[in-house]
mmCIF file of C-alpha atoms in Angstrom:
data_model
loop_
_atom_site.group_PDB
_atom_site.id
_atom_site.type_symbol
_atom_site.label_atom_id
_atom_site.label_comp_id
_atom_site.label_asym_id
_atom_site.label_seq_id
_atom_site.Cartn_x
_atom_site.Cartn_y
_atom_site.Cartn_z
ATOM 1 C CA MET M 1 0.000 0.000 0.000
ATOM 2 C CA LYS M 2 0.954 3.624 -0.480
ATOM 3 C CA GLY M 3 0.301 6.681 1.648
ATOM 4 C CA LEU M 4 -1.057 10.053 0.587
ATOM 5 C CA ILE M 5 -0.808 12.946 3.050
ATOM 6 C CA LEU M 6 -2.589 16.219 2.328
ATOM 7 C CA SER M 7 -0.549 19.243 3.370
ATOM 8 C CA GLY M 8 -2.028 22.016 1.269
ATOM 9 C CA GLY M 9 -4.898 24.227 2.349
ATOM 10 C CA LYS M 10 -4.944 27.712 3.823
ATOM 11 C CA GLY M 11 -5.271 26.923 7.535
ATOM 12 C CA THR M 12 -7.719 29.789 8.046
ATOM 13 C CA ARG M 13 -8.790 28.612 11.505
ATOM 14 C CA LEU M 14 -5.220 28.988 12.819
ATOM 15 C CA ARG M 15 -4.615 32.493 11.542
ATOM 16 C CA PRO M 16 -2.524 34.583 12.039
ATOM 17 C CA LEU M 17 0.036 31.760 12.467
ATOM 18 C CA THR M 18 -0.797 30.298 9.075
ATOM 19 C CA TYR M 19 -0.294 33.555 7.196
ATOM 20 C CA THR M 20 3.423 32.793 7.305
ATOM 21 C CA GLY M 21 3.580 29.041 7.885
ATOM 22 C CA ALA M 22 1.964 25.736 7.033
ATOM 23 C CA LYS M 23 -0.685 24.630 9.525
ATOM 24 C CA GLN M 24 0.704 21.092 9.363
ATOM 25 C CA LEU M 25 4.016 22.344 10.782
ATOM 26 C CA VAL M 26 2.557 23.835 13.965
ATOM 27 C CA PRO M 27 4.095 21.651 16.687
ATOM 28 C CA VAL M 28 2.397 19.355 19.173
ATOM 29 C CA ALA M 29 4.802 18.613 22.056
ATOM 30 C CA ASN M 30 7.562 20.258 19.999
ATOM 31 C CA LYS M 31 7.005 18.080 16.915
ATOM 32 C CA PRO M 32 5.063 19.221 13.829
ATOM 33 C CA VAL M 33 1.652 17.571 13.666
ATOM 34 C CA LEU M 34 2.489 16.441 10.113
ATOM 35 C CA PHE M 35 5.297 14.243 11.502
ATOM 36 C CA TYR M 36 2.797 12.243 13.558
ATOM 37 C CA ALA M 37 0.917 11.377 10.346
ATOM 38 C CA ILE M 38 4.113 10.278 8.596
ATOM 39 C CA GLU M 39 5.186 8.183 11.577
ATOM 40 C CA ASP M 40 1.731 6.610 11.804
ATOM 41 C CA LEU M 41 1.938 5.492 8.169
ATOM 42 C CA VAL M 42 5.457 4.101 8.580
ATOM 43 C CA THR M 43 4.410 2.207 11.726
ATOM 44 C CA SER M 44 1.565 0.782 9.618
ATOM 45 C CA GLY M 45 4.097 -0.585 7.133
ATOM 46 C CA ILE M 46 3.602 2.156 4.521
ATOM 47 C CA THR M 47 6.873 3.730 3.445
ATOM 48 C CA ASP M 48 6.064 4.959 -0.087
ATOM 49 C CA ILE M 49 4.373 8.264 0.720
ATOM 50 C CA GLY M 50 3.138 11.113 -1.463
ATOM 51 C CA ILE M 51 2.557 14.522 0.088
ATOM 52 C CA ILE M 52 0.119 16.916 -1.556
ATOM 53 C CA VAL M 53 1.509 20.451 -1.232
ATOM 54 C CA GLY M 54 0.312 23.945 -2.073
ATOM 55 C CA ASP M 55 1.675 27.427 -1.397
ATOM 56 C CA THR M 56 3.808 26.253 1.546
ATOM 57 C CA VAL M 57 5.605 23.607 -0.493
ATOM 58 C CA GLU M 58 9.116 24.857 0.347
ATOM 59 C CA GLN M 59 8.418 24.864 4.086
ATOM 60 C CA ILE M 60 7.064 21.309 3.911
ATOM 61 C CA LYS M 61 10.035 20.121 1.852
ATOM 62 C CA THR M 62 12.524 21.719 4.248
ATOM 63 C CA ALA M 63 10.871 20.099 7.260
ATOM 64 C CA VAL M 64 10.308 16.599 5.821
ATOM 65 C CA GLY M 65 13.089 16.235 3.263
ATOM 66 C CA ASP M 66 13.172 12.991 1.293
ATOM 67 C CA GLY M 67 11.579 11.059 4.161
ATOM 68 C CA ALA M 68 14.686 9.051 5.054
ATOM 69 C CA ARG M 69 14.669 10.271 8.659
ATOM 70 C CA PHE M 70 11.269 8.590 9.054
ATOM 71 C CA GLY M 71 12.236 5.414 7.215
ATOM 72 C CA ALA M 72 10.112 6.465 4.231
ATOM 73 C CA ARG M 73 10.439 7.604 0.625
ATOM 74 C CA VAL M 74 8.549 10.858 0.049
ATOM 75 C CA THR M 75 7.245 12.192 -3.279
ATOM 76 C CA TYR M 76 5.900 15.748 -3.402
ATOM 77 C CA ILE M 77 2.795 16.358 -5.509
ATOM 78 C CA GLN M 78 1.832 19.938 -6.286
ATOM 79 C CA GLN M 79 -1.863 20.817 -6.162
ATOM 80 C CA GLU M 80 -2.404 23.981 -8.177
ATOM 81 C CA ARG M 81 -5.236 25.180 -5.954
ATOM 82 C CA PRO M 82 -7.142 23.825 -2.952
ATOM 83 C CA ALA M 83 -10.133 22.423 -4.839
ATOM 84 C CA GLY M 84 -11.294 19.719 -2.438
ATOM 85 C CA LEU M 85 -10.060 16.412 -1.064
ATOM 86 C CA ALA M 86 -11.332 14.444 -4.052
ATOM 87 C CA HIS M 87 -9.459 16.821 -6.357
ATOM 88 C CA ALA M 88 -6.293 16.093 -4.346
ATOM 89 C CA VAL M 89 -6.818 12.353 -4.900
ATOM 90 C CA GLY M 90 -7.122 12.950 -8.628
ATOM 91 C CA THR M 91 -3.976 15.059 -8.592
ATOM 92 C CA ALA M 92 -2.064 12.093 -7.117
ATOM 93 C CA ARG M 93 -3.320 9.559 -9.686
ATOM 94 C CA ALA M 94 0.051 9.076 -11.391
ATOM 95 C CA PHE M 95 1.779 8.465 -8.059
ATOM 96 C CA LEU M 96 -0.860 6.088 -6.706
ATOM 97 C CA GLY M 97 -1.440 4.022 -9.842
ATOM 98 C CA ARG M 98 -3.614 0.983 -9.084
ATOM 99 C CA ASP M 99 -2.243 0.451 -5.576
ATOM 100 C CA ARG M 100 -4.393 0.527 -2.485
ATOM 101 C CA PHE M 101 -3.606 3.574 -0.392
ATOM 102 C CA VAL M 102 -4.278 5.473 2.817
ATOM 103 C CA MET M 103 -5.173 9.149 2.526
ATOM 104 C CA TYR M 104 -4.252 11.026 5.691
ATOM 105 C CA LEU M 105 -5.081 14.694 6.292
ATOM 106 C CA GLY M 106 -1.857 16.233 7.560
ATOM 107 C CA ASP M 107 -3.477 18.112 10.438
ATOM 108 C CA ASN M 108 -5.289 15.087 11.904
ATOM 109 C CA PHE M 109 -4.066 13.355 15.033
ATOM 110 C CA ILE M 110 -5.013 9.823 16.132
ATOM 111 C CA ARG M 111 -3.318 8.954 19.411
ATOM 112 C CA GLU M 112 -3.634 5.181 19.100
ATOM 113 C CA GLY M 113 -2.534 5.095 15.460
ATOM 114 C CA ILE M 114 -4.054 3.251 12.511
ATOM 115 C CA ALA M 115 -1.729 0.257 12.021
ATOM 116 C CA PRO M 116 -4.309 -2.474 12.824
ATOM 117 C CA LEU M 117 -6.882 -0.794 10.567
ATOM 118 C CA VAL M 118 -4.454 -0.569 7.653
ATOM 119 C CA GLN M 119 -3.531 -4.216 8.002
ATOM 120 C CA ALA M 120 -7.199 -5.224 8.117
ATOM 121 C CA PHE M 121 -8.000 -3.205 4.979
ATOM 122 C CA ALA M 122 -5.021 -4.691 3.134
ATOM 123 C CA ARG M 123 -6.413 -8.189 3.789
ATOM 124 C CA SER M 124 -10.040 -7.325 2.998
ATOM 125 C CA ALA M 125 -12.011 -7.184 -0.245
ATOM 126 C CA ALA M 126 -13.394 -3.727 0.627
ATOM 127 C CA ASN M 127 -13.010 -0.972 -1.942
ATOM 128 C CA ALA M 128 -12.829 1.752 0.707
ATOM 129 C CA CYS M 129 -12.754 2.197 4.461
ATOM 130 C CA ILE M 130 -13.852 5.299 6.343
ATOM 131 C CA LEU M 131 -13.040 5.983 10.004
ATOM 132 C CA LEU M 132 -15.833 7.403 12.142
ATOM 133 C CA TYR M 133 -15.858 9.139 15.520
ATOM 134 C CA ARG M 134 -18.812 10.107 17.704
ATOM 135 C CA VAL M 135 -18.991 13.863 18.307
ATOM 136 C CA PRO M 136 -21.570 16.019 20.111
ATOM 137 C CA ASN M 137 -21.739 18.654 17.358
ATOM 138 C CA PRO M 138 -21.036 17.373 13.830
ATOM 139 C CA SER M 139 -22.364 20.427 11.954
ATOM 140 C CA ASN M 140 -18.896 21.505 10.772
ATOM 141 C CA LEU M 141 -17.820 18.031 9.697
ATOM 142 C CA GLY M 142 -18.715 15.374 7.195
ATOM 143 C CA VAL M 143 -20.948 12.701 8.733
ATOM 144 C CA ALA M 144 -21.981 9.146 7.897
ATOM 145 C CA VAL M 145 -25.371 7.487 8.218
ATOM 146 C CA LEU M 146 -25.229 3.744 8.852
ATOM 147 C CA ASP M 147 -27.740 0.931 8.448
ATOM 148 C CA GLY M 148 -26.301 -1.646 10.807
ATOM 149 C CA ASP M 149 -22.670 -2.024 9.696
ATOM 150 C CA ARG M 150 -23.325 -0.630 6.222
ATOM 151 C CA VAL M 151 -22.698 2.945 5.119
ATOM 152 C CA VAL M 152 -25.764 4.267 3.289
ATOM 153 C CA ARG M 153 -25.223 8.009 3.146
ATOM 154 C CA LEU M 154 -22.530 10.656 3.592
ATOM 155 C CA VAL M 155 -23.221 14.364 4.068
ATOM 156 C CA GLU M 156 -20.692 17.170 4.176
ATOM 157 C CA LYS M 157 -21.382 19.687 6.976
ATOM 158 C CA PRO M 158 -25.109 18.910 7.382
ATOM 159 C CA ARG M 159 -27.454 21.763 8.241
ATOM 160 C CA GLU M 160 -29.705 19.406 10.199
ATOM 161 C CA ARG M 161 -28.553 16.726 12.629
ATOM 162 C CA ILE M 162 -28.727 13.383 10.841
ATOM 163 C CA SER M 163 -25.889 11.547 12.577
ATOM 164 C CA ASP M 164 -23.291 11.977 15.325
ATOM 165 C CA LEU M 165 -20.719 9.933 13.384
ATOM 166 C CA ALA M 166 -18.092 12.349 12.094
ATOM 167 C CA ILE M 167 -15.848 11.236 9.245
ATOM 168 C CA VAL M 168 -12.240 11.211 10.443
ATOM 169 C CA GLY M 169 -9.579 12.658 8.151
ATOM 170 C CA VAL M 170 -8.054 9.256 7.362
ATOM 171 C CA TYR M 171 -9.417 7.196 4.440
ATOM 172 C CA MET M 172 -8.447 3.970 2.686
ATOM 173 C CA PHE M 173 -9.166 3.326 -0.992
ATOM 174 C CA ASP M 174 -8.471 1.062 -3.904
ATOM 175 C CA HIS M 175 -8.189 2.311 -7.496
ATOM 176 C CA HIS M 176 -11.958 2.536 -7.982
ATOM 177 C CA ILE M 177 -11.895 5.895 -6.205
ATOM 178 C CA PHE M 178 -10.563 7.460 -9.419
ATOM 179 C CA ALA M 179 -13.739 6.540 -11.319
ATOM 180 C CA ALA M 180 -15.691 8.220 -8.543
ATOM 181 C CA VAL M 181 -13.554 11.373 -8.672
ATOM 182 C CA ASP M 182 -14.011 11.548 -12.460
ATOM 183 C CA SER M 183 -17.791 11.206 -12.134
ATOM 184 C CA ILE M 184 -18.702 13.778 -9.476
ATOM 185 C CA LYS M 185 -19.341 17.492 -9.920
ATOM 186 C CA PRO M 186 -18.059 20.398 -7.788
ATOM 187 C CA SER M 187 -20.132 21.151 -4.704
ATOM 188 C CA ALA M 188 -21.828 24.472 -3.943
ATOM 189 C CA ARG M 189 -18.529 25.766 -2.581
ATOM 190 C CA GLY M 190 -16.783 24.866 -5.839
ATOM 191 C CA GLU M 191 -14.838 21.849 -4.571
ATOM 192 C CA LEU M 192 -14.727 18.161 -5.405
ATOM 193 C CA GLU M 193 -15.840 16.672 -2.098
ATOM 194 C CA ILE M 194 -14.444 13.334 -0.948
ATOM 195 C CA THR M 195 -17.830 12.590 0.632
ATOM 196 C CA ASP M 196 -19.432 12.849 -2.832
ATOM 197 C CA ALA M 197 -16.817 10.495 -4.262
ATOM 198 C CA ILE M 198 -17.390 7.927 -1.516
ATOM 199 C CA GLN M 199 -21.160 8.286 -1.945
ATOM 200 C CA TRP M 200 -20.662 7.508 -5.647
ATOM 201 C CA LEU M 201 -18.881 4.285 -4.659
ATOM 202 C CA ILE M 202 -21.787 3.359 -2.374
ATOM 203 C CA ASP M 203 -24.418 4.148 -4.994
ATOM 204 C CA HIS M 204 -22.604 2.037 -7.593
ATOM 205 C CA GLY M 205 -22.389 -1.057 -5.438
ATOM 206 C CA TYR M 206 -18.821 -0.845 -4.181
ATOM 207 C CA HIS M 207 -18.000 -2.011 -0.666
ATOM 208 C CA VAL M 208 -17.330 0.928 1.677
ATOM 209 C CA GLN M 209 -16.378 -0.352 5.103
ATOM 210 C CA PRO M 210 -16.958 1.788 8.235
ATOM 211 C CA HIS M 211 -14.830 1.609 11.358
ATOM 212 C CA LEU M 212 -15.794 3.387 14.572
ATOM 213 C CA LEU M 213 -12.753 4.740 16.415
ATOM 214 C CA ASP M 214 -12.817 4.246 20.161
ATOM 215 C CA GLY M 215 -9.569 6.066 20.949
ATOM 216 C CA CYS M 216 -8.697 9.755 20.620
ATOM 217 C CA TRP M 217 -8.997 11.684 17.355
ATOM 218 C CA ILE M 218 -8.395 15.412 16.979
ATOM 219 C CA ASP M 219 -8.625 17.629 13.917
ATOM 220 C CA THR M 220 -5.993 20.188 14.922
ATOM 221 C CA GLY M 221 -7.447 22.987 12.835
ATOM 222 C CA LYS M 222 -8.144 25.314 15.783
ATOM 223 C CA MET M 223 -6.052 26.521 18.710
ATOM 224 C CA GLU M 224 -8.179 24.672 21.257
ATOM 225 C CA ASP M 225 -7.663 21.436 19.331
ATOM 226 C CA MET M 226 -3.904 22.006 19.147
ATOM 227 C CA LEU M 227 -3.786 22.425 22.923
ATOM 228 C CA GLU M 228 -5.818 19.251 23.436
ATOM 229 C CA ALA M 229 -3.529 17.231 21.142
ATOM 230 C CA ASN M 230 -0.541 18.718 22.967
ATOM 231 C CA ARG M 231 -2.032 17.539 26.276
ATOM 232 C CA LEU M 232 -2.588 14.004 24.980
ATOM 233 C CA VAL M 233 0.964 13.635 23.672
ATOM 234 C CA LEU M 234 2.593 15.107 26.782
ATOM 235 C CA GLU M 235 0.654 12.684 28.988
ATOM 236 C CA GLY M 236 2.228 9.749 27.141
ATOM 237 C CA MET M 237 5.850 10.934 27.022
ATOM 238 C CA GLN M 238 8.657 9.552 29.157
ATOM 239 C CA PRO M 239 10.697 11.863 31.437
ATOM 240 C CA GLN M 240 13.973 12.959 29.888
ATOM 241 C CA MET M 241 16.796 15.174 31.113
ATOM 242 C CA GLN M 242 19.334 16.297 28.517
ATOM 243 C CA GLY M 243 19.704 19.918 29.570
ATOM 244 C CA THR M 244 20.853 21.461 32.852
ATOM 245 C CA VAL M 245 18.792 22.279 35.934
ATOM 246 C CA ASP M 246 20.327 24.243 38.811
ATOM 247 C CA GLU M 247 19.884 23.375 42.483
ATOM 248 C CA CYS M 248 17.455 26.264 43.032
ATOM 249 C CA SER M 249 14.922 24.791 40.606
ATOM 250 C CA GLN M 250 12.172 22.277 41.348
ATOM 251 C CA LEU M 251 10.838 19.619 38.991
ATOM 252 C CA ALA M 252 7.646 17.667 39.562
ATOM 253 C CA GLY M 253 5.779 15.199 37.389
ATOM 254 C CA LEU M 254 6.663 14.179 33.845
ATOM 255 C CA VAL M 255 9.259 16.685 32.613
ATOM 256 C CA VAL M 256 11.287 16.604 29.388
ATOM 257 C CA VAL M 257 14.252 18.995 29.125
ATOM 258 C CA GLN M 258 15.926 18.690 25.753
ATOM 259 C CA ASP M 259 19.585 19.060 24.809
ATOM 260 C CA GLY M 260 21.215 22.361 25.741
ATOM 261 C CA ALA M 261 18.219 23.776 27.609
ATOM 262 C CA GLU M 262 18.969 25.642 30.859
ATOM 263 C CA ILE M 263 16.652 25.905 33.863
ATOM 264 C CA HIS M 264 17.521 28.453 36.574
ATOM 265 C CA ASN M 265 15.632 29.165 39.805
ATOM 266 C CA SER M 266 12.354 27.924 38.307
ATOM 267 C CA ILE M 267 9.529 25.497 39.003
ATOM 268 C CA LEU M 268 8.600 22.980 36.305
ATOM 269 C CA ARG M 269 5.449 20.985 36.948
ATOM 270 C CA GLY M 270 4.737 18.438 34.234
ATOM 271 C CA PRO M 271 3.726 16.993 31.990
ATOM 272 C CA LEU M 272 5.686 19.479 29.909
ATOM 273 C CA ILE M 273 8.567 19.769 27.475
ATOM 274 C CA ILE M 274 11.336 22.377 27.237
ATOM 275 C CA GLY M 275 13.023 22.503 23.840
ATOM 276 C CA ALA M 276 16.694 22.452 22.957
ATOM 277 C CA ARG M 277 18.754 25.527 23.916
ATOM 278 C CA THR M 278 15.779 27.217 25.579
ATOM 279 C CA ARG M 279 16.532 29.203 28.739
ATOM 280 C CA VAL M 280 14.025 29.370 31.599
ATOM 281 C CA SER M 281 14.819 31.540 34.620
ATOM 282 C CA ASP M 282 12.852 32.776 37.640
ATOM 283 C CA SER M 283 9.724 31.267 36.124
ATOM 284 C CA TYR M 284 6.944 28.742 36.635
ATOM 285 C CA VAL M 285 6.102 26.368 33.782
ATOM 286 C CA GLY M 286 2.940 24.424 34.498
ATOM 287 C CA PRO M 287 1.277 21.264 33.171
ATOM 288 C CA PHE M 288 0.560 20.661 29.476
ATOM 289 C CA THR M 289 3.054 23.246 28.247
ATOM 290 C CA ALA M 290 5.408 22.834 25.293
ATOM 291 C CA ILE M 291 8.190 25.395 24.871
ATOM 292 C CA ASP M 292 10.021 24.897 21.583
ATOM 293 C CA HIS M 293 13.730 25.314 20.904
ATOM 294 C CA ASP M 294 15.781 28.508 21.356
ATOM 295 C CA CYS M 295 13.207 30.352 23.471
ATOM 296 C CA VAL M 296 13.735 32.596 26.492
ATOM 297 C CA LEU M 297 11.394 32.729 29.496
ATOM 298 C CA GLU M 298 12.272 35.111 32.310
ATOM 299 C CA SER M 299 10.038 35.970 35.283
ATOM 300 C CA VAL M 300 7.020 34.299 33.696
ATOM 301 C CA GLU M 301 4.224 31.948 34.743
ATOM 302 C CA ILE M 302 2.787 29.854 31.932
ATOM 303 C CA ALA M 303 0.619 26.716 31.720
ATOM 304 C CA ASN M 304 -1.381 24.718 29.153
ATOM 305 C CA SER M 305 0.254 26.540 26.270
ATOM 306 C CA ILE M 306 2.381 26.041 23.169
ATOM 307 C CA VAL M 307 5.268 28.397 22.426
ATOM 308 C CA LEU M 308 7.026 28.083 19.088
ATOM 309 C CA GLU M 309 10.735 28.461 18.463
ATOM 310 C CA HIS M 310 12.873 31.572 19.067
ATOM 311 C CA SER M 311 10.214 33.339 21.122
ATOM 312 C CA ARG M 312 10.951 35.544 24.136
ATOM 313 C CA ILE M 313 8.542 36.018 27.055
ATOM 314 C CA ILE M 314 9.921 38.280 29.753
ATOM 315 C CA ASP M 315 8.620 39.835 32.985
ATOM 316 C CA ILE M 316 4.883 39.252 32.617
ATOM 317 C CA GLU M 317 2.876 40.102 35.742
ATOM 318 C CA HIS M 318 0.011 37.639 35.253
ATOM 319 C CA ARG M 319 0.017 33.962 34.335
ATOM 320 C CA ILE M 320 -0.249 33.001 30.660
ATOM 321 C CA GLU M 321 -2.650 30.116 30.050
ATOM 322 C CA ASP M 322 -4.417 28.372 27.151
ATOM 323 C CA SER M 323 -2.233 30.156 24.599
ATOM 324 C CA LEU M 324 -0.525 29.441 21.289
ATOM 325 C CA ILE M 325 2.414 31.776 20.658
ATOM 326 C CA GLY M 326 4.080 31.805 17.258
ATOM 327 C CA ARG M 327 7.679 31.780 16.077
ATOM 328 C CA TYR M 328 9.998 34.675 16.967
ATOM 329 C CA ALA M 329 7.271 36.308 19.073
ATOM 330 C CA GLN M 330 8.216 38.780 21.803
ATOM 331 C CA VAL M 331 6.044 39.319 24.858
ATOM 332 C CA HIS M 332 7.369 41.569 27.616
ATOM 333 C CA ARG M 333 6.401 44.242 30.108
ATOM 334 C CA SER M 334 7.442 47.800 29.373
ATOM 335 C CA PRO M 335 10.045 49.153 31.826
ATOM 336 C CA VAL M 336 8.976 52.784 31.369
ATOM 337 C CA LYS M 337 5.888 54.828 32.126
ATOM 338 C CA PRO M 338 3.208 55.480 31.132
ATOM 339 C CA ARG M 339 2.211 51.817 31.429
ATOM 340 C CA ALA M 340 0.082 50.772 28.449
ATOM 341 C CA TYR M 341 -0.636 47.812 26.199
ATOM 342 C CA LYS M 342 1.381 48.185 22.998
ATOM 343 C CA LEU M 343 0.171 45.777 20.346
ATOM 344 C CA LEU M 344 1.259 44.863 16.835
ATOM 345 C CA LEU M 345 -1.233 42.191 15.778
ATOM 346 C CA GLY M 346 -1.848 40.452 12.482
ATOM 347 C CA ASP M 347 -5.258 39.799 10.960
ATOM 348 C CA HIS M 348 -7.505 37.428 12.927
ATOM 349 C CA SER M 349 -5.420 37.846 16.101
ATOM 350 C CA LYS M 350 -7.040 37.401 19.497
ATOM 351 C CA VAL M 351 -5.851 39.052 22.717
ATOM 352 C CA VAL M 352 -7.440 38.702 26.166
ATOM 353 C CA VAL M 353 -6.218 41.157 28.837
ATOM 354 C CA LEU M 354 -6.985 41.620 32.530
#
């Protein structure tokens, strides 16, 4: 089998971060969420992987390379415009050929992985397999309607509640999906919807197999989802100490301090991770926090947050919580009067002040 990872798209729900970077490269526990998808495929025995790319192609290529570091061989496939998931499948036709394949949305996170499901599909006679997950509010997702263990209907972002079974962003297909892609028309939003392509398979008598996930699935398209995925990964990490911690500091719980990081006169209460060459002094870093590499924290309290690389947070009076702070960001208190909030914010920014 082959793998197809989708890493195009605009990432509008994570703006302003995604104005300058690919949403699939925003880190969860200091590792880009895209890497979890690649590793999941490799663990499933899939090492021939195509990655659909768009405007952020150079960033994706720089981060992933040829795939050797993951034990994979990566082929990059340019999608001229984001015209729907089914369009992306069609774009990858030459790469996929007649092989069975897994299509994995690059911003999806499945904690337990998909290896057993891939192996089961490889042995089955099914033409497709869709993963489903029960959600309380499926209105912004594609949903499936089942009759027993048979898929009878798929609807993209239904206006009325017809099912609580959301379609997870991981799909498995054989070559018949290309006939479906060639047969469907663009939706009202001008895209070739993968739900329409799968519905075509159903309507034409092909075997579409459903599987209900009972683990943890997160579509990391929003900040709250990124923080939740970060929490799940941190909970499962093993303690690690590669940096230096002075005798005035206190560590409690699951703490990872990566190579070259320095901790001075601070309290670290895990689960958390401090990235390589980051310096933390006179600070409190609380649970479910990921500080990426080459950051500086001085006189700060922070918890349940993600801070990307090369950021500086200095002398903040109140605790920072539930936050996602981008690359090379600077947050500090002004040393001079008059005291005032001085903001330089990009489009779609959100700031909450006391």
